[in-house]
Coordinates of C-alpha atoms and ligand atoms in Angstrom, one line a residue:
M20 CA -275.3 -63.5 -190.5
G21 CA -277.5 -65.3 -187.6
R22 CA -279.7 -62.2 -187.0
D23 CA -280.1 -61.6 -190.6
V24 CA -281.3 -65.0 -190.8
D25 CA -283.4 -64.6 -187.8
A26 CA -284.8 -61.5 -189.4
A27 CA -285.6 -63.2 -192.7
I28 CA -287.5 -66.1 -191.0
L29 CA -289.6 -63.5 -188.9
R30 CA -290.6 -61.7 -192.2
V31 CA -292.1 -65.1 -193.5
L32 CA -293.9 -65.5 -190.1
D33 CA -295.4 -62.0 -190.6
H34 CA -296.4 -62.5 -194.3
G35 CA -297.7 -66.0 -193.5
Q36 CA -297.1 -67.4 -197.2
F37 CA -295.3 -70.3 -196.0
I38 CA -295.8 -72.5 -199.3
L39 CA -294.3 -71.2 -202.3
G40 CA -294.2 -67.4 -201.0
P41 CA -292.3 -64.5 -202.4
E42 CA -288.8 -65.8 -201.0
V43 CA -289.1 -69.1 -203.1
H44 CA -289.3 -66.9 -206.4
E45 CA -286.7 -64.6 -205.3
L46 CA -284.4 -67.6 -204.4
E47 CA -285.0 -69.0 -207.7
A48 CA -284.0 -66.0 -209.5
E49 CA -280.9 -65.4 -207.3
L50 CA -279.5 -69.0 -207.7
S51 CA -280.1 -68.5 -211.7
R52 CA -278.0 -65.6 -211.3
F53 CA -275.3 -67.2 -209.3
C54 CA -274.8 -70.1 -211.4
G55 CA -276.1 -69.1 -214.8
A56 CA -278.6 -71.7 -215.6
A57 CA -281.8 -70.4 -217.5
H58 CA -284.3 -71.9 -214.9
V59 CA -284.0 -72.9 -211.6
V60 CA -287.1 -74.7 -209.9
S61 CA -286.6 -75.2 -206.1
C62 CA -288.1 -78.2 -204.4
A63 CA -288.3 -80.0 -201.2
N64 CA -285.0 -81.9 -201.1
G65 CA -282.1 -83.1 -203.2
T66 CA -283.9 -86.4 -203.7
D67 CA -287.0 -85.0 -205.2
A68 CA -284.8 -82.8 -207.4
L69 CA -283.4 -86.1 -209.0
G70 CA -286.8 -87.9 -208.8
L71 CA -288.6 -85.0 -210.7
V72 CA -286.3 -84.7 -213.4
L73 CA -286.8 -88.6 -214.1
M74 CA -290.4 -88.1 -213.9
A75 CA -290.5 -85.4 -216.4
R76 CA -288.4 -87.6 -218.6
G77 CA -291.1 -90.4 -218.4
V78 CA -288.4 -92.9 -217.0
S79 CA -290.2 -96.2 -216.5
A80 CA -290.1 -100.1 -216.3
G81 CA -287.7 -101.5 -218.8
D82 CA -285.5 -98.4 -219.0
A83 CA -281.7 -98.3 -217.6
V84 CA -280.4 -95.3 -215.9
L85 CA -276.8 -95.5 -215.4
C86 CA -275.2 -94.1 -212.0
P87 CA -272.2 -94.5 -210.0
S88 CA -272.2 -97.1 -207.1
F89 CA -269.9 -95.1 -204.9
T90 CA -272.6 -92.5 -204.0
F91 CA -275.5 -91.7 -201.7
A92 CA -278.4 -93.9 -202.0
A93 CA -280.7 -91.3 -203.1
T94 CA -278.9 -91.2 -206.7
A95 CA -280.3 -94.6 -207.4
E96 CA -283.1 -94.7 -205.4
V97 CA -285.3 -92.4 -207.6
V98 CA -284.5 -94.8 -210.4
A99 CA -285.9 -97.6 -208.5
W100 CA -289.0 -95.2 -207.5
L101 CA -290.2 -95.3 -211.1
G102 CA -289.7 -99.0 -211.5
A103 CA -286.6 -98.5 -214.1
T104 CA -283.2 -100.2 -213.4
A105 CA -280.2 -98.7 -212.0
V106 CA -277.3 -99.9 -213.7
F107 CA -274.2 -99.3 -211.5
V108 CA -270.9 -97.8 -213.0
D109 CA -267.4 -97.8 -211.2
V110 CA -265.6 -94.5 -210.5
D111 CA -262.2 -93.0 -210.9
P112 CA -259.9 -93.8 -207.8
V113 CA -258.4 -90.3 -207.7
S114 CA -261.4 -88.0 -208.1
F115 CA -264.1 -90.7 -206.7
N116 CA -266.4 -89.8 -209.7
M117 CA -267.9 -91.8 -212.5
D118 CA -265.4 -93.4 -214.9
A119 CA -266.5 -93.0 -218.6
E120 CA -264.9 -96.3 -219.7
S121 CA -267.1 -98.2 -217.2
L122 CA -270.1 -96.0 -218.5
E123 CA -269.5 -97.5 -221.8
R124 CA -269.3 -100.9 -220.1
G125 CA -272.4 -100.3 -218.3
I126 CA -274.5 -99.2 -221.5
E127 CA -273.4 -102.6 -223.0
T128 CA -274.4 -104.4 -219.8
A129 CA -277.8 -102.9 -220.0
K130 CA -278.3 -103.7 -223.6
G131 CA -277.3 -107.3 -222.9
L132 CA -279.9 -107.5 -220.3
G133 CA -282.5 -106.2 -222.8
L134 CA -283.0 -102.8 -220.9
K135 CA -283.0 -99.5 -222.8
P136 CA -280.6 -97.2 -221.7
V137 CA -282.2 -93.6 -221.5
G138 CA -280.1 -91.6 -219.2
V139 CA -277.0 -91.2 -217.0
I140 CA -277.0 -89.7 -213.6
S141 CA -273.3 -88.4 -212.8
V142 CA -272.4 -87.4 -209.2
D143 CA -270.1 -84.7 -208.4
L144 CA -268.7 -86.4 -204.9
F145 CA -267.4 -84.7 -202.1
G146 CA -267.7 -81.2 -203.9
Q147 CA -265.7 -81.8 -207.2
P148 CA -267.5 -82.0 -210.6
A149 CA -267.4 -85.1 -212.6
D150 CA -265.2 -85.6 -215.6
Y151 CA -267.7 -84.1 -218.2
D152 CA -265.5 -84.0 -221.0
T153 CA -265.4 -87.8 -220.9
I154 CA -269.0 -88.4 -219.8
E155 CA -270.7 -86.1 -222.3
P156 CA -269.5 -87.8 -225.5
V157 CA -270.4 -91.4 -224.2
C158 CA -274.0 -89.8 -223.6
A159 CA -274.0 -88.3 -227.0
A160 CA -273.0 -91.2 -228.8
H161 CA -275.7 -93.3 -227.3
G162 CA -278.3 -90.7 -227.2
L163 CA -278.5 -90.4 -223.3
W164 CA -279.6 -87.6 -221.5
L165 CA -277.4 -86.5 -218.6
L166 CA -278.5 -85.3 -215.1
S167 CA -275.8 -84.1 -213.0
D168 CA -276.5 -84.8 -209.2
A169 CA -274.6 -81.9 -207.7
A170 CA -276.1 -82.4 -204.1
Q171 CA -272.4 -82.0 -203.0
S172 CA -270.9 -79.7 -205.6
F173 CA -273.2 -76.6 -206.0
G174 CA -271.0 -73.5 -206.2
A175 CA -268.2 -75.7 -208.1
T176 CA -266.9 -75.1 -211.7
Y177 CA -265.7 -77.7 -214.2
R178 CA -263.3 -76.1 -216.6
G179 CA -264.9 -72.8 -216.7
R180 CA -268.6 -74.2 -216.7
E181 CA -270.5 -73.5 -213.5
V182 CA -272.1 -76.4 -211.8
G183 CA -275.8 -76.1 -212.6
T184 CA -275.2 -75.5 -216.3
I185 CA -274.0 -79.0 -217.3
G186 CA -276.1 -81.7 -218.8
L187 CA -279.9 -81.7 -219.5
A188 CA -280.4 -80.7 -215.9
T189 CA -278.4 -80.5 -212.5
S190 CA -279.8 -81.2 -209.2
T191 CA -278.7 -80.1 -205.6
S192 CA -279.6 -80.4 -202.1
F193 CA -279.8 -77.9 -199.5
F194 CA -279.6 -80.4 -196.5
P195 CA -278.0 -78.5 -193.8
S196 CA -274.5 -80.0 -194.0
K197 CA -274.2 -79.4 -197.6
P198 CA -272.0 -76.5 -198.5
L199 CA -275.0 -74.4 -199.1
G200 CA -277.4 -75.5 -196.8
C201 CA -280.8 -74.4 -194.9
Y202 CA -282.3 -75.1 -191.7
G203 CA -284.2 -78.2 -192.8
D204 CA -284.6 -80.1 -196.3
G205 CA -284.6 -78.1 -199.4
G206 CA -283.3 -78.9 -203.0
A207 CA -283.3 -77.3 -206.5
I208 CA -283.2 -78.3 -210.2
F209 CA -281.2 -76.3 -212.7
T210 CA -281.9 -76.4 -216.5
D211 CA -281.5 -74.4 -219.6
D212 CA -284.5 -76.2 -221.2
A213 CA -287.7 -73.9 -220.7
E214 CA -290.0 -76.8 -221.6
L215 CA -288.3 -79.3 -218.8
A216 CA -288.6 -76.5 -216.3
A217 CA -292.3 -76.0 -217.0
V218 CA -293.1 -79.5 -216.5
L219 CA -290.7 -79.9 -213.6
R220 CA -293.0 -76.9 -212.0
S221 CA -296.1 -78.7 -212.5
L222 CA -295.0 -82.0 -211.1
R223 CA -293.5 -80.3 -207.9
V224 CA -297.2 -79.5 -207.2
H225 CA -299.2 -82.3 -208.0
G226 CA -298.9 -82.3 -211.7
E227 CA -300.8 -78.9 -211.7
G228 CA -302.0 -77.1 -214.8
V229 CA -303.6 -73.8 -214.6
D230 CA -303.7 -74.3 -210.7
K231 CA -303.3 -77.1 -208.1
Y232 CA -307.1 -78.1 -208.8
D233 CA -306.3 -78.7 -212.4
N234 CA -304.1 -81.8 -212.5
V235 CA -302.7 -82.6 -216.0
R236 CA -299.9 -85.2 -215.0
I237 CA -299.3 -87.2 -211.9
G238 CA -296.9 -85.3 -209.8
I239 CA -295.6 -85.2 -206.1
N240 CA -295.8 -82.5 -203.1
G241 CA -292.5 -81.4 -203.7
R242 CA -292.5 -77.8 -202.8
L243 CA -289.6 -75.7 -200.9
D244 CA -290.9 -73.8 -197.7
S245 CA -290.6 -70.2 -197.8
I246 CA -288.9 -70.3 -194.5
Q247 CA -286.2 -72.4 -196.2
A248 CA -285.8 -70.0 -199.0
A249 CA -285.5 -67.2 -196.7
V250 CA -282.6 -68.8 -195.0
L251 CA -280.9 -69.8 -198.1
L252 CA -281.3 -66.3 -199.7
Q253 CA -279.3 -64.9 -196.6
K254 CA -276.7 -67.8 -196.7
L255 CA -276.3 -67.4 -200.5
K256 CA -274.9 -63.7 -199.9
I257 CA -271.9 -65.3 -197.9
F258 CA -271.5 -68.5 -199.9
P259 CA -268.6 -67.4 -202.1
D260 CA -266.8 -66.2 -199.0
E261 CA -267.4 -69.5 -197.2
I262 CA -266.3 -71.4 -200.5
A263 CA -263.0 -69.4 -200.1
M264 CA -262.7 -70.1 -196.4
R265 CA -263.2 -73.8 -197.2
E266 CA -260.2 -73.5 -199.9
R267 CA -258.0 -72.1 -197.3
I268 CA -258.8 -75.1 -194.8
V269 CA -258.2 -77.7 -197.4
A270 CA -254.6 -75.9 -198.6
R271 CA -253.8 -76.2 -194.8
Y272 CA -255.0 -79.8 -194.5
S273 CA -253.3 -80.8 -197.7
D274 CA -250.0 -79.1 -197.0
A275 CA -249.9 -80.9 -193.5
L276 CA -250.8 -84.4 -194.5
K277 CA -249.7 -84.8 -198.0
D278 CA -246.6 -86.7 -197.2
V279 CA -248.3 -89.3 -195.0
V280 CA -251.7 -89.9 -196.7
A281 CA -253.4 -89.8 -200.2
V282 CA -254.9 -86.2 -200.0
P283 CA -257.7 -85.1 -202.4
V284 CA -256.9 -84.1 -206.0
I285 CA -258.8 -81.8 -207.9
A286 CA -258.8 -82.0 -211.7
E287 CA -256.8 -79.3 -213.6
G288 CA -259.2 -76.7 -214.6
S289 CA -261.8 -77.6 -211.8
T290 CA -262.7 -76.3 -208.6
S291 CA -264.4 -78.2 -205.6
V292 CA -266.8 -76.8 -203.0
W293 CA -265.4 -79.3 -200.4
A294 CA -268.4 -80.8 -199.2
Q295 CA -266.0 -83.2 -197.5
Y296 CA -262.2 -83.5 -197.1
T297 CA -261.6 -87.2 -197.9
I298 CA -258.2 -89.0 -197.6
K299 CA -257.5 -92.6 -198.5
I300 CA -255.6 -95.0 -196.3
D301 CA -255.0 -98.4 -197.2
G302 CA -253.9 -101.7 -195.9
G303 CA -256.8 -101.9 -193.3
R304 CA -255.5 -99.0 -191.3
R305 CA -258.6 -96.6 -191.9
D306 CA -260.8 -98.2 -189.3
R307 CA -258.1 -98.3 -186.8
L308 CA -257.2 -94.6 -187.6
A309 CA -260.8 -93.6 -187.4
A310 CA -261.2 -95.3 -183.9
A311 CA -258.0 -93.7 -182.6
L312 CA -259.1 -90.2 -183.6
R313 CA -262.6 -91.0 -182.0
A314 CA -261.0 -91.8 -178.8
E315 CA -259.4 -88.4 -179.0
G316 CA -262.6 -86.7 -179.4
I317 CA -262.2 -86.1 -183.2
P318 CA -265.2 -87.0 -185.3
T319 CA -264.7 -88.5 -188.8
A320 CA -266.8 -90.2 -191.1
V321 CA -266.7 -92.8 -194.1
Y322 CA -268.6 -91.8 -197.1
Y323 CA -269.2 -94.6 -198.1
P324 CA -268.9 -97.8 -196.4
K325 CA -270.7 -99.9 -198.7
P326 CA -271.1 -98.9 -202.4
L327 CA -274.8 -99.4 -203.6
H328 CA -274.1 -102.5 -205.3
R329 CA -273.2 -104.2 -202.1
Q330 CA -276.3 -102.8 -200.3
P331 CA -279.2 -105.1 -199.6
A332 CA -281.6 -103.0 -201.3
Y333 CA -279.6 -102.5 -204.4
K334 CA -277.4 -105.5 -205.0
H335 CA -279.8 -107.3 -207.3
Y336 CA -279.6 -104.2 -209.8
P337 CA -276.8 -104.7 -212.5
S338 CA -273.4 -103.4 -212.4
A339 CA -271.0 -102.6 -215.5
G340 CA -268.8 -105.2 -216.7
N341 CA -267.4 -107.7 -214.3
G342 CA -268.0 -105.7 -211.2
L343 CA -266.9 -102.5 -209.5
P344 CA -263.5 -103.0 -208.2
V345 CA -262.4 -99.2 -207.6
S346 CA -265.9 -98.7 -205.8
D347 CA -265.0 -101.8 -203.5
A348 CA -261.5 -100.7 -202.9
L349 CA -262.5 -97.0 -201.9
A350 CA -265.1 -98.3 -199.5
A351 CA -262.3 -99.5 -197.4
Q352 CA -259.9 -96.8 -197.9
V353 CA -261.7 -93.4 -197.6
L354 CA -262.1 -91.1 -194.3
S355 CA -263.5 -87.8 -194.3
L356 CA -262.1 -85.3 -191.8
P357 CA -263.7 -82.5 -190.1
M358 CA -264.7 -79.8 -192.7
H359 CA -266.6 -76.6 -192.5
P360 CA -265.7 -73.0 -193.2
Y361 CA -265.6 -72.0 -189.7
L362 CA -263.1 -74.8 -188.5
G363 CA -260.5 -72.8 -186.5
E364 CA -256.7 -73.1 -187.1
Q365 CA -256.2 -74.6 -183.6
D366 CA -258.8 -77.3 -183.8
Q367 CA -257.4 -78.3 -187.6
D368 CA -254.0 -78.5 -186.1
R369 CA -255.2 -80.7 -183.3
V370 CA -256.7 -83.0 -185.9
V371 CA -253.7 -82.9 -188.1
E372 CA -251.4 -83.8 -185.4
S373 CA -253.6 -86.6 -184.2
V374 CA -253.8 -88.1 -187.8
R375 CA -250.1 -87.8 -188.1
R376 CA -249.2 -89.4 -184.7
N377 CA -251.9 -92.1 -184.9
L378 CA -250.7 -93.1 -188.4
R379 CA -247.2 -93.6 -187.1
A380 CA -248.3 -95.9 -184.3
L381 CA -250.5 -98.1 -186.9
Ligands
PLP24 C1 -274.8 -87.4 -203.8 C2 -276.3 -87.1 -203.3 N1 -277.5 -87.1 -204.0 C3 -278.5 -86.7 -203.5 C4 -278.8 -86.4 -202.1 C5 -280.1 -86.4 -201.6 O1 -280.4 -85.0 -201.0 P1 -281.4 -84.8 -199.9 O2 -280.9 -85.3 -198.7 O3 -281.6 -83.5 -199.8 O4 -282.6 -85.6 -200.2 C6 -277.5 -86.3 -201.3 C7 -277.6 -85.8 -199.8 O5 -277.3 -86.4 -199.0 C8 -276.3 -86.6 -202.1 O6 -275.1 -86.5 -201.3

């Protein structure tokens, strides 16, 4: 695989079409085939992917966009870019994904503040799709568009539906650590809406019309590099195998840990691409376990130590109802263990043994 990627990069160096070259168009076609979305618009990163959809929808000051607080900052950042108001919604304690009842409360909160709810950004956290069967009816009842932030879940399925085909549009990230990662920044938007796709293509090149010197709207420089597309075309070929490898690693982790910690639970009928393998440990033991593992050379990570409604940059934005107790609680409980398709059994056994032994001592 390494040599195939090297050769693909060299081909770009040879033809020299570094921006929106043939690989970019080929990648968009392959991604469309992979997930079934009618239109794929690649772009510079997963944050731009989110922001471009909001720009296309004309989101502006006075609008409220509902999104979870327990997510990466980019989800809410793009709402703030456009002068609109992010209204934070709580998540489910088991799936870590948006809670539809809290979404209802968030819509009421937004209206109570004189804001106009226009859309929802759901997040498929750690690789598992959000519970769309409960979120979609709320969006429909209130006339809100749904943008699925699938930065962590591209390749997963929700009750037989592929990630990339849910909502008005789906965005993803090809950041190197994502399940489908490139060798730098990259992202894509998926939609079945041809008109939206056409506007997104214009927006990613400075709002171009017939060409980039014909500017019909205000856009951004949000294109994907041909070199990144070349890398992704190669990695996409082995992506299904890598997802299966991740599944095997997860099954081993969960078998070995389920009697001592809360292991991840995937909803009936859904699959995850396991961007993270995240366990829950309560009673203040999480940080002590992480420190003990670190001392033994085992890296772990906390996603996310501070939900967005607690962050200095975002705490002035409203939250649904009377606060977000689940997001607050999870921030103190979650711990993500080493997770990638090439994690060897011996290394994994060392992680498991260390978690079990250290938990006994805490
Ligand atoms: C949930 C979520 N949304 C958006 C992004 C932004 O993606 P990028 O880093 O490619 O801009 C990320 C990436 O970390 C993410 O995890």
